[in-house]
mmCIF file of C-alpha atoms in Angstrom:
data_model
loop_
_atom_site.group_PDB
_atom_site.id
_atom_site.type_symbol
_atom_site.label_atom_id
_atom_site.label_comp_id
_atom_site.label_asym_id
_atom_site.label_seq_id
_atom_site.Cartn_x
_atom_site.Cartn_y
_atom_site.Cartn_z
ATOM 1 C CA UNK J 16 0.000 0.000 0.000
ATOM 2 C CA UNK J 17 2.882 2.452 0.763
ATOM 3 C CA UNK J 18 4.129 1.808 -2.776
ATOM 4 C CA UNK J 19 0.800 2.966 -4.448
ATOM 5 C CA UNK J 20 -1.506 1.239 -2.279
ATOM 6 C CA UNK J 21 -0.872 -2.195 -4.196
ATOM 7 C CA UNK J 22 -3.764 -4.103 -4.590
ATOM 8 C CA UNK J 23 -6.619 -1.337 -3.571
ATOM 9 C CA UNK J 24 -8.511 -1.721 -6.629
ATOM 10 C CA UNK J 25 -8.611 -6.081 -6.076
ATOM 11 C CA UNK J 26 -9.724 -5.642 -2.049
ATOM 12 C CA UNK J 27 -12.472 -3.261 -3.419
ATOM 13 C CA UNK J 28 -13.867 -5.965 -5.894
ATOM 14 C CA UNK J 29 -13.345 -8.347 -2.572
ATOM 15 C CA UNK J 30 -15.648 -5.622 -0.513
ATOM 16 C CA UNK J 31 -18.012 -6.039 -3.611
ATOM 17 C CA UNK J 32 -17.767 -9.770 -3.266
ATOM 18 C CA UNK J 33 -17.925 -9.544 0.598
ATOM 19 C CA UNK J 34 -21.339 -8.069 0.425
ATOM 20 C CA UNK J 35 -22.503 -10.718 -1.425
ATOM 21 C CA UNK J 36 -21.229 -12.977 0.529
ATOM 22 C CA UNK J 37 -22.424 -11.359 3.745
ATOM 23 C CA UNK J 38 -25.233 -13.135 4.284
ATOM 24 C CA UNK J 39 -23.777 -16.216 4.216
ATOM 25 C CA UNK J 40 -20.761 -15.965 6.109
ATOM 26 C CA UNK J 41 -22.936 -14.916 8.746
ATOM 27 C CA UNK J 42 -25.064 -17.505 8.378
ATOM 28 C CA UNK J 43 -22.231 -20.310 8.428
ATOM 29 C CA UNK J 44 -20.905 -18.318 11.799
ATOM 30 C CA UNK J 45 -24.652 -18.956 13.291
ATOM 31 C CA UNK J 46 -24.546 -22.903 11.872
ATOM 32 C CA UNK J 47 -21.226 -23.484 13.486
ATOM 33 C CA UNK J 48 -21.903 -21.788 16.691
ATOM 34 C CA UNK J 49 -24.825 -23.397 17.227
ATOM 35 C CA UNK J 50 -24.022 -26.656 16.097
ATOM 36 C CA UNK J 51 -21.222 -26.793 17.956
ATOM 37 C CA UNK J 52 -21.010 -29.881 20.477
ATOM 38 C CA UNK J 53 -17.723 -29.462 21.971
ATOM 39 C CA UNK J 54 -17.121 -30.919 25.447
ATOM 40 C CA UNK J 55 -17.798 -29.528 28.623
ATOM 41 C CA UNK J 56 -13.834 -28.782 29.515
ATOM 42 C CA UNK J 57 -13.566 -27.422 25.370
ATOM 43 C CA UNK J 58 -12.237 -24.009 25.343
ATOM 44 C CA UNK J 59 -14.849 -22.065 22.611
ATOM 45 C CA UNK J 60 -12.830 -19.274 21.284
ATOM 46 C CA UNK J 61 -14.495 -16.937 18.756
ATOM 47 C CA UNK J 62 -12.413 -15.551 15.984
ATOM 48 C CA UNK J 63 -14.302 -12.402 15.500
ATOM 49 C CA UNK J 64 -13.386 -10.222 12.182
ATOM 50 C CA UNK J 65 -13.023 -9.830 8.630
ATOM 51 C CA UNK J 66 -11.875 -11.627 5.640
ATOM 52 C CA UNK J 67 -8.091 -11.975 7.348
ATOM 53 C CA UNK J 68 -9.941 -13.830 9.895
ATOM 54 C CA UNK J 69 -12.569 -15.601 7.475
ATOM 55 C CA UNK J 70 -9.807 -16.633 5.233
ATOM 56 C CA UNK J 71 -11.205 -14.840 2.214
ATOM 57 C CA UNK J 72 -9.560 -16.680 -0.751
ATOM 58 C CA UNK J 73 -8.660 -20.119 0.698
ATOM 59 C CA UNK J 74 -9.857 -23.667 0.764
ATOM 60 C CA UNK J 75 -11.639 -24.033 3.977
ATOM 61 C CA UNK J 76 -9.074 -25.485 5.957
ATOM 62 C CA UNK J 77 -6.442 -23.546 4.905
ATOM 63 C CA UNK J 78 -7.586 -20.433 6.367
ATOM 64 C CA UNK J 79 -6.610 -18.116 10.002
ATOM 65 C CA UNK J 80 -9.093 -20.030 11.676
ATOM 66 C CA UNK J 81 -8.921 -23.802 11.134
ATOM 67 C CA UNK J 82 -5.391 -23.596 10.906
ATOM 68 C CA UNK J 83 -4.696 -21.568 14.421
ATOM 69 C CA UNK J 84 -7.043 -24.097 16.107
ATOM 70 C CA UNK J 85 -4.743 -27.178 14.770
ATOM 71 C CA UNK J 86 -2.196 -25.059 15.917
ATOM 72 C CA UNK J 87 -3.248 -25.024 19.358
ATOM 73 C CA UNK J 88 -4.469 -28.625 19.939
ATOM 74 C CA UNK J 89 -1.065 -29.547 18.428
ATOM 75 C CA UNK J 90 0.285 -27.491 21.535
ATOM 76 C CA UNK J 91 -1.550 -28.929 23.974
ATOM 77 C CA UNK J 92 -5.100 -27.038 23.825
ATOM 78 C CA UNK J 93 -8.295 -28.423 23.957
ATOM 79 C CA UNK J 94 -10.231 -26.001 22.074
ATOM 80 C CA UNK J 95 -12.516 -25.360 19.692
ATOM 81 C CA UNK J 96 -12.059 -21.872 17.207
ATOM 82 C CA UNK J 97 -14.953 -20.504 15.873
ATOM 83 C CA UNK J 98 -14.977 -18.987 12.440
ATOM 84 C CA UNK J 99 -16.240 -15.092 13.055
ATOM 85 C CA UNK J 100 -15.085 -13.464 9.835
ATOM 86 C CA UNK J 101 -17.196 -11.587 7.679
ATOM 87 C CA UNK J 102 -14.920 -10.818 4.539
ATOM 88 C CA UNK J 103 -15.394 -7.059 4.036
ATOM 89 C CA UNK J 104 -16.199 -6.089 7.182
ATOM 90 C CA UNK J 105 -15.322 -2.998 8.890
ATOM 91 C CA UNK J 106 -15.130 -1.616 12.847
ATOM 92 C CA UNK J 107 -18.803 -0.983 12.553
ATOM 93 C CA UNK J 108 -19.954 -4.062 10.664
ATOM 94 C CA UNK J 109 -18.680 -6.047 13.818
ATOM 95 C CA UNK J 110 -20.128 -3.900 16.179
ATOM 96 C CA UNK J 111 -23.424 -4.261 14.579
ATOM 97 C CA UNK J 112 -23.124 -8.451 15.211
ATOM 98 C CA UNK J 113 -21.431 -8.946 17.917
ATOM 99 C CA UNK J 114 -24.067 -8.877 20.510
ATOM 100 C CA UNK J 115 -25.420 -12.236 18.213
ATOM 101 C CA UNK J 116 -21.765 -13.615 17.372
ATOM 102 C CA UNK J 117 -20.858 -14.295 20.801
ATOM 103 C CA UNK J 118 -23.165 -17.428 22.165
ATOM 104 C CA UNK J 119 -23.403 -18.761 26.093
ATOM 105 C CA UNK J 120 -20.578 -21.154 25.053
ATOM 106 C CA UNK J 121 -17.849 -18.722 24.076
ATOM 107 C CA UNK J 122 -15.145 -18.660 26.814
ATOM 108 C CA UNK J 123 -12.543 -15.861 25.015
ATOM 109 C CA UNK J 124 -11.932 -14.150 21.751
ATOM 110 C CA UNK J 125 -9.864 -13.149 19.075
ATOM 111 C CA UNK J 126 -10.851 -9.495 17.815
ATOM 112 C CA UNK J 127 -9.658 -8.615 14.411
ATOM 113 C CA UNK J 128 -10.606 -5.644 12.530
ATOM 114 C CA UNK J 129 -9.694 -2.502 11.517
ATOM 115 C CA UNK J 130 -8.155 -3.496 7.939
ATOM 116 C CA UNK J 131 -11.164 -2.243 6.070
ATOM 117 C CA UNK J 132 -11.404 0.816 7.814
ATOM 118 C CA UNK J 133 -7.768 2.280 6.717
ATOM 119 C CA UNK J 134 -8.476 1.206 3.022
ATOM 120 C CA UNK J 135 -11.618 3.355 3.558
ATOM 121 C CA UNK J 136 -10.340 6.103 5.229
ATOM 122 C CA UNK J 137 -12.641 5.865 7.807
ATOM 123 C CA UNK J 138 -12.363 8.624 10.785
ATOM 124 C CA UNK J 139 -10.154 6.763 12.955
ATOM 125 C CA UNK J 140 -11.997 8.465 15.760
ATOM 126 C CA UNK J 141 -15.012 6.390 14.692
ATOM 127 C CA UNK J 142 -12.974 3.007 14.586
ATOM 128 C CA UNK J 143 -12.038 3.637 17.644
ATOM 129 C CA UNK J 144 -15.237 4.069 19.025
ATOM 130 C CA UNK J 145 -16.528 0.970 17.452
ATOM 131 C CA UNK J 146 -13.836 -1.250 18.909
ATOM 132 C CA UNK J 147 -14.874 0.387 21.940
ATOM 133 C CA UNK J 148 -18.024 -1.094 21.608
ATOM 134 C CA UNK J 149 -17.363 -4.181 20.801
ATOM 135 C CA UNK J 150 -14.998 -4.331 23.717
ATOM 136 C CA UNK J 151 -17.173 -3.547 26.288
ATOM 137 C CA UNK J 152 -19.832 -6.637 25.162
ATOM 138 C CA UNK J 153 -16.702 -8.512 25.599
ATOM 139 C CA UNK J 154 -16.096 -7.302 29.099
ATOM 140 C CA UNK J 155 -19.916 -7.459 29.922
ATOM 141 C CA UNK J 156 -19.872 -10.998 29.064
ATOM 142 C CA UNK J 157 -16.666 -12.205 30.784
ATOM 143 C CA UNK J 158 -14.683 -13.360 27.457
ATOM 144 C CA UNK J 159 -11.261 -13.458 27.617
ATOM 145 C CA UNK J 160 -10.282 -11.185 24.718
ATOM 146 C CA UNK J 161 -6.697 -10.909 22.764
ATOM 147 C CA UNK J 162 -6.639 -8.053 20.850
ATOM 148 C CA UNK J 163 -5.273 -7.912 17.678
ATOM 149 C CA UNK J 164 -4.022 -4.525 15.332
ATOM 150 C CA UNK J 165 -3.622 -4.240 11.581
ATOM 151 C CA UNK J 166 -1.158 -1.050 11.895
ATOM 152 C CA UNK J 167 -1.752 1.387 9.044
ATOM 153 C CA UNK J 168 0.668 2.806 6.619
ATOM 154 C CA UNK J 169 0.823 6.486 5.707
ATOM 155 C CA UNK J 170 -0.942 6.923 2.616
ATOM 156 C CA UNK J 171 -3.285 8.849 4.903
ATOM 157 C CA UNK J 172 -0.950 10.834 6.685
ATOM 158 C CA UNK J 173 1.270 10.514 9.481
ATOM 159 C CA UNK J 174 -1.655 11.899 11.771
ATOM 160 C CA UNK J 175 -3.940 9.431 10.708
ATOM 161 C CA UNK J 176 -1.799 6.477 10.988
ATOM 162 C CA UNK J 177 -0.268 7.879 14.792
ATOM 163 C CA UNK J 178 -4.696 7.792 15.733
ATOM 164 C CA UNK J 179 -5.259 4.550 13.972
ATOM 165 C CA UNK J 180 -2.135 2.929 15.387
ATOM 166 C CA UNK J 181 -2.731 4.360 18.606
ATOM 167 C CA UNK J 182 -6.366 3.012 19.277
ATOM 168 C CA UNK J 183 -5.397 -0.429 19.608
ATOM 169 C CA UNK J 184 -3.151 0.605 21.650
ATOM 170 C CA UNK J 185 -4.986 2.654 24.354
ATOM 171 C CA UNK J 186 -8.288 0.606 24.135
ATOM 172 C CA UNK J 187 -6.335 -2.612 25.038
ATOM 173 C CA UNK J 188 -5.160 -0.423 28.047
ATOM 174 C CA UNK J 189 -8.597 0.840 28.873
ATOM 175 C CA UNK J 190 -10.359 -2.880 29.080
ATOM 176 C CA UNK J 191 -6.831 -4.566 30.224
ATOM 177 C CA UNK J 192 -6.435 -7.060 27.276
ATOM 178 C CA UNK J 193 -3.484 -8.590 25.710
ATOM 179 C CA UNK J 194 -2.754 -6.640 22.652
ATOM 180 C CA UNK J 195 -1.059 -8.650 19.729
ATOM 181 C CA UNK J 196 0.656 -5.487 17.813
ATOM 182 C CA UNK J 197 0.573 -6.705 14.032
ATOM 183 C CA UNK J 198 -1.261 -9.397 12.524
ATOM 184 C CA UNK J 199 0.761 -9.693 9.451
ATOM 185 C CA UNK J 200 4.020 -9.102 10.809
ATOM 186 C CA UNK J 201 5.314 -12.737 10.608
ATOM 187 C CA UNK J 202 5.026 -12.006 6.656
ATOM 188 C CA UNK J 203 7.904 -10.108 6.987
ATOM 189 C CA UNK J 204 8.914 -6.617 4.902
ATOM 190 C CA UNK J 205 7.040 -4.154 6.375
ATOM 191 C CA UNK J 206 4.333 -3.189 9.156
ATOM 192 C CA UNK J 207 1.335 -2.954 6.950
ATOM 193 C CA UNK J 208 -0.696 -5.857 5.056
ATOM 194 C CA UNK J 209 0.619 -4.832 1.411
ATOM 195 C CA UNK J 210 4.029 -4.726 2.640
ATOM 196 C CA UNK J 211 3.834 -7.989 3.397
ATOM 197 C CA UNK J 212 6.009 -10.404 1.245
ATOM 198 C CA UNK J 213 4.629 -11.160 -1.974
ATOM 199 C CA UNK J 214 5.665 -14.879 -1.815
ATOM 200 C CA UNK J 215 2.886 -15.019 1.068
ATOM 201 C CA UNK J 216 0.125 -12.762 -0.056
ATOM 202 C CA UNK J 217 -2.698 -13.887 -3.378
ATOM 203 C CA UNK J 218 -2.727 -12.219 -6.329
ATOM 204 C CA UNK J 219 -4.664 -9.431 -5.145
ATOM 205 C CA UNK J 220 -1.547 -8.638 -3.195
ATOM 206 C CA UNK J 221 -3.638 -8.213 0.391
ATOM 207 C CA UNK J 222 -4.557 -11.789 1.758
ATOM 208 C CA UNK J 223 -2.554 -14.464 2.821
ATOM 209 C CA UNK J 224 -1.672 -17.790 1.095
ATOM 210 C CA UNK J 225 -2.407 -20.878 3.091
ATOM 211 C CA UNK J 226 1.638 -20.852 3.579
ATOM 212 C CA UNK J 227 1.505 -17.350 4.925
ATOM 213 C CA UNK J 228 -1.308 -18.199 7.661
ATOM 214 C CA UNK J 229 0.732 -21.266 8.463
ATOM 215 C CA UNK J 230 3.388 -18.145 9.667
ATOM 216 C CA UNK J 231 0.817 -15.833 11.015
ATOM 217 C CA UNK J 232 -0.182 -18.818 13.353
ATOM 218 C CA UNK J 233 3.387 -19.815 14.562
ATOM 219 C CA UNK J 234 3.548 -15.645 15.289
ATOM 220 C CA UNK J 235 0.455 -15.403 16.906
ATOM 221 C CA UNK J 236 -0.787 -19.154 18.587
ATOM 222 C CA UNK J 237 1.751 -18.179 21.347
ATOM 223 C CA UNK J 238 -0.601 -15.250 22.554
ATOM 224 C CA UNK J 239 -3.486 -17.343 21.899
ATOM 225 C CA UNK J 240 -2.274 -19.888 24.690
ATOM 226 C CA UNK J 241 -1.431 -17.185 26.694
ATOM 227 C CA UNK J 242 -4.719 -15.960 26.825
ATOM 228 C CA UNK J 243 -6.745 -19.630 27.191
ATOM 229 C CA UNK J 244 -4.217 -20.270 30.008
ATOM 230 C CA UNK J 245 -6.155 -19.593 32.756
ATOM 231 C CA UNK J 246 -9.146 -21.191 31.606
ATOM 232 C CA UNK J 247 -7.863 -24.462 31.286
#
């Protein structure tokens, strides 16, 4: 994105596609939560965000989600990660469903979003207070919550990125939750999600390959145990 925002124009036919899609990405978050017959001792963590988190672009089990929780069993986790991407979405898309996205059986989450919002240009101000939002239903409902930042690059401004940047930041501080700083930094080459490396991104030059979630899980299943650890 720094370099001419590479790959704006293909993540704004995927926002095109993503409300499309919408409706049933929702629905298959409502099937799986509810279908869900995990154990009594199963960790339930929620994977709430957009199409980083949905795995826009991948087989099904190649994506964030299905790969972090083979991750985690592999490590020792008994847990079950639910798929809460919408591709598309934005700050206020997941405040809008989050009071329905998180069930009785969720015991922590994974809150990713913010993505959309830079390649908008939405007010960070208004991000901000959307997280907010969705934090506090966190907190109300006792979830364990790691949150996680997509840092912005400058195309906006230095201002803009220092308020975008800084939101995860102080709203991590304000509710007291873990904050994971970058979710594509294991991709290497830069802080933001174009300047990833292209050997790990899809030809739209913005989402991950199944090889580059394989590295965004090694970088962030660590935090994710972290945060389970005292639910065990």
């Amino acid at each position: 994105m720094d370099s001419g925002i590479r790959g704006l124009s293909a993540l704004f036919g995927s926002f095109r596609y993503g409300a499309v899609r919408r409706a049933c990405n929702i629905g298959a978050v409502v099937m799986v939560a509810g279908c869900a017959t995990a154990d009594a001792d199963t960790i339930t963590i929620a994977a709430f965000g957009d199409s980083l988190t949905q795995g826009y672009g991948l087989p099904a089990q190649q994506g964030f989600v299905p790969q972090l929780e083979e991750w985690l069993r592999a490590n020792g986790a008994d847990v079950t990660v639910v798929n809460a991407g919408v591709s598309g979405d934005t700050t206020a898309g997941g405040l809008s469903r989050v009071d329905w996205a998180i069930t009785p059986e969720t015991d922590a989450m994974i809150l990713e979003l913010g993505a959309n919002d830079f390649l908008r240009g939405i007010d960070p101000a208004v991000s901000r207070e959307n997280l907010d939002g969705i934090l506090s239903v966190a907190d109300e409902a006792g979830l364990e919550t790691l949150l996680v930042a997509i840092p912005a690059s400058t195309n906006y401004g230095t201002e803009f990125k220092t308020q975008f940047d800084g939101m995860y930041v102080d709203l991590a501080e304000k509710y007291d939750v873990p904050l994971y700083p970058n979710f594509m930094e294991p991709l290497g080459e830069g802080e933001t999600v174009a300047g990833a490396a292209e050997q790990y991104l899809q030809s739209d030059g913005l989402h991950p390959t199944a090889e580059g979630v394989a590295l965004i899980v090694e970088g962030i299943g660590p935090s994710v145990l972290e945060l389970i650890e005292g639910l065990e």
